[in-house]
């Protein structure tokens, strides 16, 4: 997603400046072209040589240096940037930008650029809470500047509270979202993900091999494209994606309850969860002891969550996933019809690179007219984009 993008990273003079090294590393790892601008005070905390070595590009520090200006050129930096990230951003750079000041290289580039700017503040807890700092940030936000809120925690100044630079991974994720077209801004979407764990007794449960990766990609990509996302997930080892409302559940009944709460205001539901079709009919209150002979567990049907929602669908879009091991397309079309879906994403988990635990998938998208489109092997993020592209086209076709 960031590969080939030109990112200007502005580093200002706070103790968190040392964390910019990690940011540069993460951006370069993703294939971004990183150009660093350091303010004079930033250079008191970390040397330009460090960021120059990590970015593989000369670091710009001065507006009036004859060599830097001919080699880098501040207008060129402003013009060629796909996005500018200021991390850490001090109260000072925020104030300068909010007042249109241009008294050093970074503030000048910030006024000269038309690229989106993302600001990751980091400062003392009282400074961050100061009404003037807050007002400057509000002013900037109101004209389109993006912010990555600082986190709470122990600050280098000895205080505890809000002011720590956000986690570098979170900043990079926010940057990806900044660079993504916000064509789902009007969508409120429920995404389900992962397996269910249906208890047999307090220590045992029935589950399946879903890892949640496809559903998490669906949630993450929708958020990056501007949607309001509720992610209802069964147990997985994944971190909740940034920006989504996250509900962690275990059983199909818990999943259904969380979905029903969000459903009235939703515009779309994407059901990527491998919902358990059955659950133990009785859950033993204590651990079941082993005995001689065989042992069987009686199972009862779980509700078909997506199927049951069909009757109250209105003009919401319903998307299902069909994970199969045989007769993939026939089974998927049957589900599309039975659950009155607008789209079903079918995949054959027996294919190399598809299905559970992989970061890639090979899917066939079937729309409500039963038109089929088989996509090549791609990342689960790319599959998510492809699904949303087609859903938005479907909406546009409906005149919605
Ligand atoms: O019912 P089946 O598993 O064949 O269909 C798969 C689709 O239906 C998936 O989108 C899955 O999330 C959803 N589903 C459901 N409730 C179930 C089983 C599956 O919503 N009990």
CSV table of C-alpha atoms and ligand atoms in Angstrom, one decimal:
chain,number,residue,atom,x,y,z
A,1,UNK,CA,0.0,0.0,0.0
A,2,UNK,CA,2.8,2.4,0.8
A,3,UNK,CA,5.2,1.0,-1.8
A,4,UNK,CA,6.5,3.6,-4.2
A,5,UNK,CA,4.8,6.5,-2.3
A,6,UNK,CA,6.8,9.6,-1.5
A,7,UNK,CA,6.5,10.3,2.2
A,8,UNK,CA,8.0,13.4,3.8
A,9,UNK,CA,8.6,12.9,7.5
A,10,UNK,CA,8.9,16.0,9.5
A,11,UNK,CA,10.7,15.4,12.8
A,12,UNK,CA,10.4,18.2,15.5
A,13,UNK,CA,12.2,18.7,18.8
A,14,UNK,CA,10.7,16.5,21.5
A,15,UNK,CA,12.2,13.6,23.3
A,16,UNK,CA,10.0,11.3,21.2
A,17,UNK,CA,12.2,12.3,18.2
A,18,UNK,CA,14.2,9.1,18.7
A,19,UNK,CA,11.1,7.1,17.8
A,20,UNK,CA,11.2,8.6,14.3
A,21,UNK,CA,14.0,6.2,13.6
A,22,UNK,CA,11.5,3.3,14.0
A,23,UNK,CA,9.0,5.1,11.8
A,24,UNK,CA,11.5,5.6,9.0
A,25,UNK,CA,12.4,1.9,9.3
A,26,UNK,CA,8.8,0.8,9.0
A,27,UNK,CA,8.1,3.1,6.1
A,28,UNK,CA,11.2,2.0,4.2
A,29,UNK,CA,10.3,-1.7,4.9
A,30,UNK,CA,7.0,-1.1,3.1
A,31,UNK,CA,8.8,0.3,0.1
A,32,UNK,CA,8.0,4.0,0.6
A,33,UNK,CA,10.5,6.7,-0.5
A,34,UNK,CA,11.2,8.6,2.7
A,35,UNK,CA,12.6,12.1,2.8
A,36,UNK,CA,13.2,13.4,6.3
A,37,UNK,CA,13.0,17.1,7.3
A,38,UNK,CA,14.4,17.8,10.8
A,39,UNK,CA,13.9,21.0,12.7
A,40,UNK,CA,16.9,22.5,14.4
A,41,UNK,CA,15.7,21.3,17.8
A,42,UNK,CA,15.0,17.8,16.6
A,43,UNK,CA,18.7,17.5,15.9
A,44,UNK,CA,19.4,18.0,19.6
A,45,UNK,CA,17.6,14.6,20.2
A,46,UNK,CA,18.7,12.5,17.3
A,47,UNK,CA,21.3,13.1,14.6
A,48,UNK,CA,20.4,13.6,10.9
A,49,UNK,CA,23.0,10.9,10.1
A,50,UNK,CA,20.7,8.2,11.8
A,51,UNK,CA,17.7,9.2,9.8
A,52,UNK,CA,19.7,9.6,6.6
A,53,UNK,CA,21.2,6.1,7.0
A,54,UNK,CA,17.8,4.6,7.7
A,55,UNK,CA,15.9,6.4,4.9
A,56,UNK,CA,18.7,6.1,2.4
A,57,UNK,CA,18.1,9.8,1.4
A,58,UNK,CA,19.8,13.0,2.5
A,59,UNK,CA,18.0,14.7,5.4
A,60,UNK,CA,16.9,18.3,4.9
A,61,UNK,CA,17.5,20.6,7.8
A,62,UNK,CA,17.9,24.1,6.5
A,63,UNK,CA,16.0,26.4,4.1
A,64,UNK,CA,18.9,28.6,3.2
A,65,UNK,CA,21.7,26.1,2.7
A,66,UNK,CA,23.0,26.5,-0.8
A,67,UNK,CA,23.9,22.8,-1.1
A,68,UNK,CA,20.7,21.5,0.4
A,69,UNK,CA,18.5,23.8,-1.7
A,70,UNK,CA,20.1,22.8,-4.9
A,71,UNK,CA,20.2,19.1,-4.0
A,72,UNK,CA,16.8,18.8,-2.4
A,73,UNK,CA,14.8,22.0,-2.9
A,74,UNK,CA,12.0,22.8,-0.5
A,75,UNK,CA,9.4,23.3,-3.1
A,76,UNK,CA,10.3,20.0,-4.7
A,77,UNK,CA,9.9,18.3,-1.4
A,78,UNK,CA,6.5,19.9,-1.0
A,79,UNK,CA,5.4,19.1,-4.5
A,80,UNK,CA,6.6,15.5,-4.8
A,81,UNK,CA,5.2,14.3,-1.5
A,82,UNK,CA,2.2,12.0,-1.6
A,83,UNK,CA,1.8,12.7,2.1
A,84,UNK,CA,3.6,14.5,4.8
A,85,UNK,CA,3.8,13.1,8.3
A,86,UNK,CA,4.9,15.1,11.3
A,87,UNK,CA,6.1,12.8,14.0
A,88,UNK,CA,6.7,13.7,16.7
A,89,UNK,CA,4.9,17.1,16.4
A,90,UNK,CA,5.6,19.5,19.1
A,91,UNK,CA,3.1,22.2,20.4
A,92,UNK,CA,5.4,24.6,18.5
A,93,UNK,CA,5.0,23.2,15.0
A,94,UNK,CA,1.3,22.8,15.6
A,95,UNK,CA,1.0,26.4,16.6
A,96,UNK,CA,3.1,27.6,13.7
A,97,UNK,CA,1.1,25.6,11.2
A,98,UNK,CA,-2.2,26.8,12.7
A,99,UNK,CA,-1.1,30.4,12.2
A,100,UNK,CA,0.5,30.0,8.8
A,101,UNK,CA,4.0,30.7,10.0
A,102,UNK,CA,6.9,29.7,7.8
A,103,UNK,CA,10.2,30.4,9.7
A,104,UNK,CA,12.1,27.2,9.0
A,105,UNK,CA,12.3,24.5,6.4
A,106,UNK,CA,9.6,22.2,7.8
A,107,UNK,CA,7.0,25.0,8.4
A,108,UNK,CA,7.7,26.4,4.9
A,109,UNK,CA,7.3,23.0,3.2
A,110,UNK,CA,4.0,22.5,5.2
A,111,UNK,CA,2.6,25.7,3.7
A,112,UNK,CA,3.9,25.0,0.2
A,113,UNK,CA,2.4,21.5,-0.1
A,114,UNK,CA,-1.0,20.4,-1.3
A,115,UNK,CA,-0.4,16.8,-0.1
A,116,UNK,CA,-2.4,15.5,2.9
A,117,UNK,CA,-0.6,16.1,6.2
A,118,UNK,CA,-0.8,13.8,9.2
A,119,UNK,CA,0.2,15.1,12.5
A,120,UNK,CA,1.3,12.8,15.4
A,121,UNK,CA,1.6,15.1,18.5
A,122,UNK,CA,3.9,14.2,21.4
A,123,UNK,CA,4.4,16.5,24.4
A,124,UNK,CA,4.0,16.9,28.1
A,125,UNK,CA,0.6,16.1,29.4
A,126,UNK,CA,-0.2,19.7,30.5
A,127,UNK,CA,1.1,21.1,27.2
A,128,UNK,CA,-1.2,18.7,25.3
A,129,UNK,CA,-4.2,19.7,27.4
A,130,UNK,CA,-3.4,23.4,27.1
A,131,UNK,CA,-6.4,25.2,25.6
A,132,UNK,CA,-4.3,27.0,23.0
A,133,UNK,CA,-2.7,23.7,21.8
A,134,UNK,CA,-6.2,22.1,21.7
A,135,UNK,CA,-7.6,25.1,19.8
A,136,UNK,CA,-4.7,25.0,17.3
A,137,UNK,CA,-5.4,21.3,16.7
A,138,UNK,CA,-9.1,21.9,16.3
A,139,UNK,CA,-8.4,24.6,13.8
A,140,UNK,CA,-6.1,22.4,11.8
A,141,UNK,CA,-8.5,19.5,11.9
A,142,UNK,CA,-11.3,21.7,10.6
A,143,UNK,CA,-9.3,22.5,7.5
A,144,UNK,CA,-8.4,18.9,6.8
A,145,UNK,CA,-5.3,18.1,8.7
A,146,UNK,CA,-5.2,14.6,10.1
A,147,UNK,CA,-4.1,13.7,13.6
A,148,UNK,CA,-2.9,10.5,15.3
A,149,UNK,CA,-3.8,11.1,18.9
A,150,UNK,CA,-1.0,10.6,21.4
A,151,UNK,CA,-1.5,7.7,23.8
A,152,UNK,CA,-1.7,7.7,27.6
A,153,UNK,CA,1.2,6.4,29.7
A,154,UNK,CA,4.4,7.3,31.4
A,155,UNK,CA,6.0,10.4,29.8
A,156,UNK,CA,9.7,11.1,29.6
A,157,UNK,CA,9.1,14.3,31.6
A,158,UNK,CA,8.1,12.2,34.6
A,159,UNK,CA,4.4,12.7,34.3
A,160,UNK,CA,1.8,10.1,33.5
A,161,UNK,CA,-1.1,10.9,31.1
A,162,UNK,CA,-1.9,11.7,27.5
A,163,UNK,CA,1.1,12.9,25.5
A,164,UNK,CA,3.1,9.9,24.4
A,165,UNK,CA,3.7,9.6,20.7
A,166,UNK,CA,1.3,7.1,19.3
A,167,UNK,CA,2.7,3.7,18.6
A,168,UNK,CA,4.7,3.8,15.3
A,169,UNK,CA,2.6,0.9,13.8
A,170,UNK,CA,-0.6,2.9,14.6
A,171,UNK,CA,1.0,6.0,12.9
A,172,UNK,CA,1.9,4.0,9.8
A,173,UNK,CA,-1.6,2.5,9.7
A,174,UNK,CA,-3.1,6.0,9.9
A,175,UNK,CA,-0.8,7.1,7.1
A,176,UNK,CA,-2.1,4.2,4.9
A,177,UNK,CA,-5.7,5.4,5.6
A,178,UNK,CA,-4.6,9.0,4.8
A,179,UNK,CA,-3.5,7.7,1.4
A,180,UNK,CA,-6.6,5.7,0.7
A,181,UNK,CA,-9.5,7.3,-1.2
A,182,UNK,CA,-12.4,7.8,1.2
A,183,UNK,CA,-15.1,6.4,-1.0
A,184,UNK,CA,-16.9,4.5,1.8
A,185,UNK,CA,-17.4,7.5,4.1
A,186,UNK,CA,-21.2,7.0,4.0
A,187,UNK,CA,-21.1,3.4,5.0
A,188,UNK,CA,-21.7,1.9,8.4
A,189,UNK,CA,-20.6,-1.6,8.1
A,190,UNK,CA,-20.7,-4.7,10.3
A,191,UNK,CA,-17.9,-7.2,9.6
A,192,UNK,CA,-17.8,-10.6,11.2
A,193,UNK,CA,-14.6,-12.6,11.5
A,194,UNK,CA,-13.0,-15.7,13.0
A,195,UNK,CA,-14.3,-18.9,14.3
A,196,UNK,CA,-16.7,-19.6,17.1
A,197,UNK,CA,-15.8,-21.5,20.2
A,198,UNK,CA,-18.8,-23.5,21.4
A,199,UNK,CA,-18.3,-24.8,25.0
A,200,UNK,CA,-18.8,-28.4,25.9
A,201,UNK,CA,-17.8,-27.8,29.6
A,202,UNK,CA,-15.7,-25.1,31.3
A,203,UNK,CA,-12.5,-26.2,29.8
A,204,UNK,CA,-13.4,-27.7,26.4
A,205,UNK,CA,-15.0,-26.3,23.3
A,206,UNK,CA,-15.7,-27.0,19.6
A,207,UNK,CA,-14.1,-24.7,17.1
A,208,UNK,CA,-12.9,-24.5,13.5
A,209,UNK,CA,-9.7,-23.5,11.7
A,210,UNK,CA,-10.7,-19.9,10.8
A,211,UNK,CA,-8.0,-17.5,11.9
A,212,UNK,CA,-10.0,-14.3,11.2
A,213,UNK,CA,-7.5,-12.9,8.7
A,214,UNK,CA,-10.0,-12.4,5.9
A,215,UNK,CA,-12.6,-10.7,8.1
A,216,UNK,CA,-10.0,-8.5,9.8
A,217,UNK,CA,-8.7,-7.5,6.3
A,218,UNK,CA,-12.4,-6.6,5.3
A,219,UNK,CA,-12.7,-4.5,8.5
A,220,UNK,CA,-9.4,-2.7,8.1
A,221,UNK,CA,-9.8,-1.9,4.4
A,222,UNK,CA,-13.4,-0.5,5.0
A,223,UNK,CA,-12.0,1.7,7.8
A,224,UNK,CA,-9.2,2.9,5.6
A,225,UNK,CA,-11.8,3.8,2.9
A,226,UNK,CA,-13.7,5.9,5.4
A,227,UNK,CA,-16.4,3.6,6.6
A,228,UNK,CA,-17.6,3.3,10.2
A,229,UNK,CA,-16.8,-0.3,11.1
A,230,UNK,CA,-18.1,-2.6,13.8
A,231,UNK,CA,-16.0,-5.8,13.8
A,232,UNK,CA,-17.6,-8.8,15.6
A,233,UNK,CA,-15.0,-11.4,16.0
A,234,UNK,CA,-14.7,-14.9,17.5
A,235,UNK,CA,-11.4,-15.8,19.2
A,236,UNK,CA,-8.3,-15.1,17.1
A,237,UNK,CA,-4.7,-14.2,17.8
A,238,UNK,CA,-5.0,-10.9,15.8
A,239,UNK,CA,-4.8,-7.4,17.1
A,240,UNK,CA,-8.0,-5.4,16.5
A,241,UNK,CA,-7.5,-3.2,13.4
A,242,UNK,CA,-7.2,0.5,14.1
A,243,UNK,CA,-10.3,2.7,14.1
A,244,UNK,CA,-12.9,-0.1,14.3
A,245,UNK,CA,-15.4,-0.7,17.0
A,246,UNK,CA,-14.4,-4.2,18.2
A,247,UNK,CA,-16.6,-6.8,19.8
A,248,UNK,CA,-14.9,-9.9,20.9
A,249,UNK,CA,-17.3,-12.9,21.2
A,250,UNK,CA,-17.0,-16.6,21.5
A,251,UNK,CA,-20.2,-18.4,20.5
A,252,UNK,CA,-22.5,-18.0,17.5
A,253,UNK,CA,-25.3,-16.8,19.8
A,254,UNK,CA,-23.0,-14.1,21.2
A,255,UNK,CA,-22.0,-13.2,17.7
A,256,UNK,CA,-25.7,-12.9,16.7
A,257,UNK,CA,-26.5,-10.7,19.7
A,258,UNK,CA,-23.6,-8.3,18.9
A,259,UNK,CA,-24.6,-8.1,15.2
A,260,UNK,CA,-28.3,-7.4,16.0
A,261,UNK,CA,-27.2,-4.5,18.2
A,262,UNK,CA,-25.3,-2.8,15.3
A,263,UNK,CA,-27.7,-3.9,12.5
A,264,UNK,CA,-30.4,-1.3,12.8
A,265,UNK,CA,-28.0,1.6,11.8
A,266,UNK,CA,-25.8,-0.5,9.4
A,267,UNK,CA,-25.7,0.0,5.6
A,268,UNK,CA,-23.8,-3.2,4.9
A,269,UNK,CA,-22.9,-6.5,6.6
A,270,UNK,CA,-19.9,-8.6,5.5
A,271,UNK,CA,-20.1,-12.0,7.1
A,272,UNK,CA,-16.6,-13.5,6.9
A,273,UNK,CA,-16.9,-15.4,10.2
A,274,UNK,CA,-16.9,-19.2,10.1
A,275,UNK,CA,-20.0,-19.3,12.2
A,276,UNK,CA,-20.4,-22.7,14.0
A,277,UNK,CA,-23.4,-24.4,12.5
A,278,UNK,CA,-23.9,-26.5,15.7
A,279,UNK,CA,-23.2,-26.1,19.4
A,280,UNK,CA,-23.4,-28.7,22.2
A,281,UNK,CA,-27.0,-29.1,23.3
A,282,UNK,CA,-25.9,-29.1,27.0
A,283,UNK,CA,-22.9,-27.4,28.5
A,284,UNK,CA,-21.7,-29.4,31.5
A,285,UNK,CA,-21.3,-27.1,34.5
A,286,UNK,CA,-18.1,-29.0,35.6
A,287,UNK,CA,-15.3,-30.6,33.7
A,288,UNK,CA,-16.4,-33.9,32.2
A,289,UNK,CA,-14.4,-36.8,33.6
A,290,UNK,CA,-13.2,-39.6,31.4
A,291,UNK,CA,-15.0,-42.9,31.6
A,292,UNK,CA,-14.7,-46.2,30.0
A,293,UNK,CA,-16.2,-46.6,26.5
A,294,UNK,CA,-17.1,-44.0,23.9
A,295,UNK,CA,-18.4,-40.6,24.6
A,296,UNK,CA,-20.7,-38.5,22.4
A,297,UNK,CA,-21.7,-34.9,22.5
A,298,UNK,CA,-25.2,-34.1,21.3
A,299,UNK,CA,-25.2,-31.0,19.0
A,300,UNK,CA,-28.0,-28.6,18.3
A,301,UNK,CA,-28.3,-26.2,15.4
A,302,UNK,CA,-27.1,-22.6,15.7
A,303,UNK,CA,-29.2,-19.9,14.0
A,304,UNK,CA,-28.2,-19.0,10.5
A,305,UNK,CA,-27.3,-15.5,11.4
A,306,UNK,CA,-27.0,-14.0,7.9
A,307,UNK,CA,-29.9,-16.0,6.6
A,308,UNK,CA,-32.2,-14.8,9.4
A,309,UNK,CA,-31.4,-11.2,8.7
A,310,UNK,CA,-32.7,-11.5,5.1
A,311,UNK,CA,-36.2,-10.7,6.2
A,312,UNK,CA,-35.3,-7.3,7.6
A,313,UNK,CA,-32.6,-6.4,5.0
A,314,UNK,CA,-34.2,-3.3,3.5
A,315,UNK,CA,-31.7,-1.7,1.2
A,316,UNK,CA,-28.7,-2.9,3.2
A,317,UNK,CA,-26.1,-4.9,1.3
A,318,UNK,CA,-25.5,-8.4,2.6
A,319,UNK,CA,-22.2,-10.2,1.7
A,320,UNK,CA,-21.4,-13.7,2.6
A,321,UNK,CA,-18.3,-15.9,2.4
A,322,UNK,CA,-18.4,-19.5,1.2
A,323,UNK,CA,-15.4,-21.5,2.3
A,324,UNK,CA,-15.6,-24.9,0.6
A,325,UNK,CA,-13.6,-28.0,-0.1
A,326,UNK,CA,-15.7,-29.3,-3.0
A,327,UNK,CA,-18.3,-28.1,-5.4
A,328,UNK,CA,-17.3,-24.6,-4.5
A,329,UNK,CA,-19.3,-22.6,-7.0
A,330,UNK,CA,-22.5,-24.7,-6.8
A,331,UNK,CA,-22.5,-24.4,-3.0
A,332,UNK,CA,-21.8,-20.7,-3.1
A,333,UNK,CA,-24.6,-20.0,-5.5
A,334,UNK,CA,-27.0,-22.0,-3.3
A,335,UNK,CA,-26.0,-19.9,-0.3
A,336,UNK,CA,-26.4,-16.7,-2.2
A,337,UNK,CA,-29.9,-17.6,-3.1
A,338,UNK,CA,-30.9,-19.1,0.3
A,339,UNK,CA,-29.7,-16.2,2.3
A,340,UNK,CA,-30.8,-13.6,-0.2
A,341,UNK,CA,-27.3,-12.1,-0.5
A,342,UNK,CA,-26.0,-9.4,-2.8
A,343,UNK,CA,-22.7,-11.0,-3.1
A,344,UNK,CA,-20.9,-14.1,-2.0
A,345,UNK,CA,-17.1,-14.5,-2.0
A,346,UNK,CA,-16.3,-18.2,-2.6
A,347,UNK,CA,-13.0,-19.8,-2.0
A,348,UNK,CA,-11.7,-23.3,-2.1
A,349,UNK,CA,-9.5,-23.9,0.9
A,350,UNK,CA,-7.8,-26.9,-0.7
A,351,UNK,CA,-6.0,-24.6,-3.2
A,352,UNK,CA,-2.5,-23.5,-2.5
A,353,UNK,CA,-2.4,-19.9,-1.1
A,354,UNK,CA,-6.1,-19.8,-0.3
A,355,UNK,CA,-8.1,-19.9,2.8
A,356,UNK,CA,-7.3,-20.3,6.5
A,357,UNK,CA,-4.2,-18.9,8.0
A,358,UNK,CA,-2.8,-17.5,4.7
A,359,UNK,CA,-2.3,-13.8,4.0
A,360,UNK,CA,-3.4,-14.5,0.4
A,361,UNK,CA,-6.6,-15.9,-1.1
A,362,UNK,CA,-8.0,-17.0,-4.4
A,363,UNK,CA,-11.6,-16.1,-4.6
A,364,UNK,CA,-14.6,-16.1,-7.0
A,365,UNK,CA,-16.9,-13.2,-6.5
A,366,UNK,CA,-20.6,-14.0,-7.3
A,367,UNK,CA,-23.0,-11.1,-7.4
A,368,UNK,CA,-26.8,-11.3,-6.9
A,369,UNK,CA,-27.3,-11.7,-10.7
A,370,UNK,CA,-25.1,-14.8,-10.3
A,371,UNK,CA,-22.4,-13.3,-12.5
A,372,UNK,CA,-19.1,-14.9,-11.5
A,373,UNK,CA,-15.6,-13.4,-11.5
A,374,UNK,CA,-12.6,-15.4,-10.4
A,375,UNK,CA,-9.7,-13.2,-9.2
A,376,UNK,CA,-6.1,-14.3,-9.3
A,377,UNK,CA,-4.1,-15.1,-6.1
A,378,UNK,CA,-3.9,-11.8,-4.2
A,379,UNK,CA,-3.4,-10.6,-0.6
A,380,UNK,CA,-6.5,-10.6,1.6
A,381,UNK,CA,-6.3,-6.8,1.7
A,382,UNK,CA,-6.5,-6.7,-2.1
A,383,UNK,CA,-9.4,-9.2,-2.0
A,384,UNK,CA,-11.2,-6.8,0.4
A,385,UNK,CA,-10.6,-3.8,-1.9
A,386,UNK,CA,-11.9,-5.8,-4.9
A,387,UNK,CA,-15.1,-6.8,-2.9
A,388,UNK,CA,-15.8,-3.2,-1.9
A,389,UNK,CA,-15.1,-1.8,-5.4
A,390,UNK,CA,-17.8,-4.2,-6.7
A,391,UNK,CA,-20.2,-3.4,-3.9
A,392,UNK,CA,-19.9,0.4,-4.5
A,393,UNK,CA,-20.4,-0.1,-8.2
A,394,UNK,CA,-23.5,-2.2,-7.4
A,395,UNK,CA,-24.8,0.7,-5.2
A,396,UNK,CA,-24.0,3.2,-7.9
A,397,UNK,CA,-25.9,1.0,-10.4
A,398,UNK,CA,-28.9,1.0,-8.1
A,399,UNK,CA,-28.8,4.8,-8.0
A,400,UNK,CA,-28.0,4.7,-4.2
B,1,LIG,O1,-24.5,-21.3,6.1
B,1,LIG,P1,-23.1,-21.4,5.4
B,1,LIG,O2,-22.0,-21.7,6.3
B,1,LIG,O3,-23.2,-22.4,4.3
B,1,LIG,O4,-22.9,-20.0,4.7
B,1,LIG,C1,-21.7,-19.2,4.9
B,1,LIG,C2,-22.1,-17.8,5.1
B,1,LIG,O5,-23.1,-17.6,6.1
B,1,LIG,C3,-20.9,-17.0,5.7
B,1,LIG,O6,-21.0,-15.7,5.3
B,1,LIG,C4,-21.2,-17.2,7.2
B,1,LIG,O7,-20.5,-16.1,7.9
B,1,LIG,C5,-22.6,-17.1,7.3
B,1,LIG,N1,-23.2,-17.9,8.3
B,1,LIG,C6,-24.1,-17.4,9.3
B,1,LIG,N2,-24.6,-18.2,10.2
B,1,LIG,C7,-24.4,-19.5,10.3
B,1,LIG,C8,-23.5,-20.1,9.3
B,1,LIG,C9,-23.0,-19.3,8.4
B,1,LIG,O8,-24.3,-16.2,9.3
B,1,LIG,N3,-24.9,-20.3,11.2
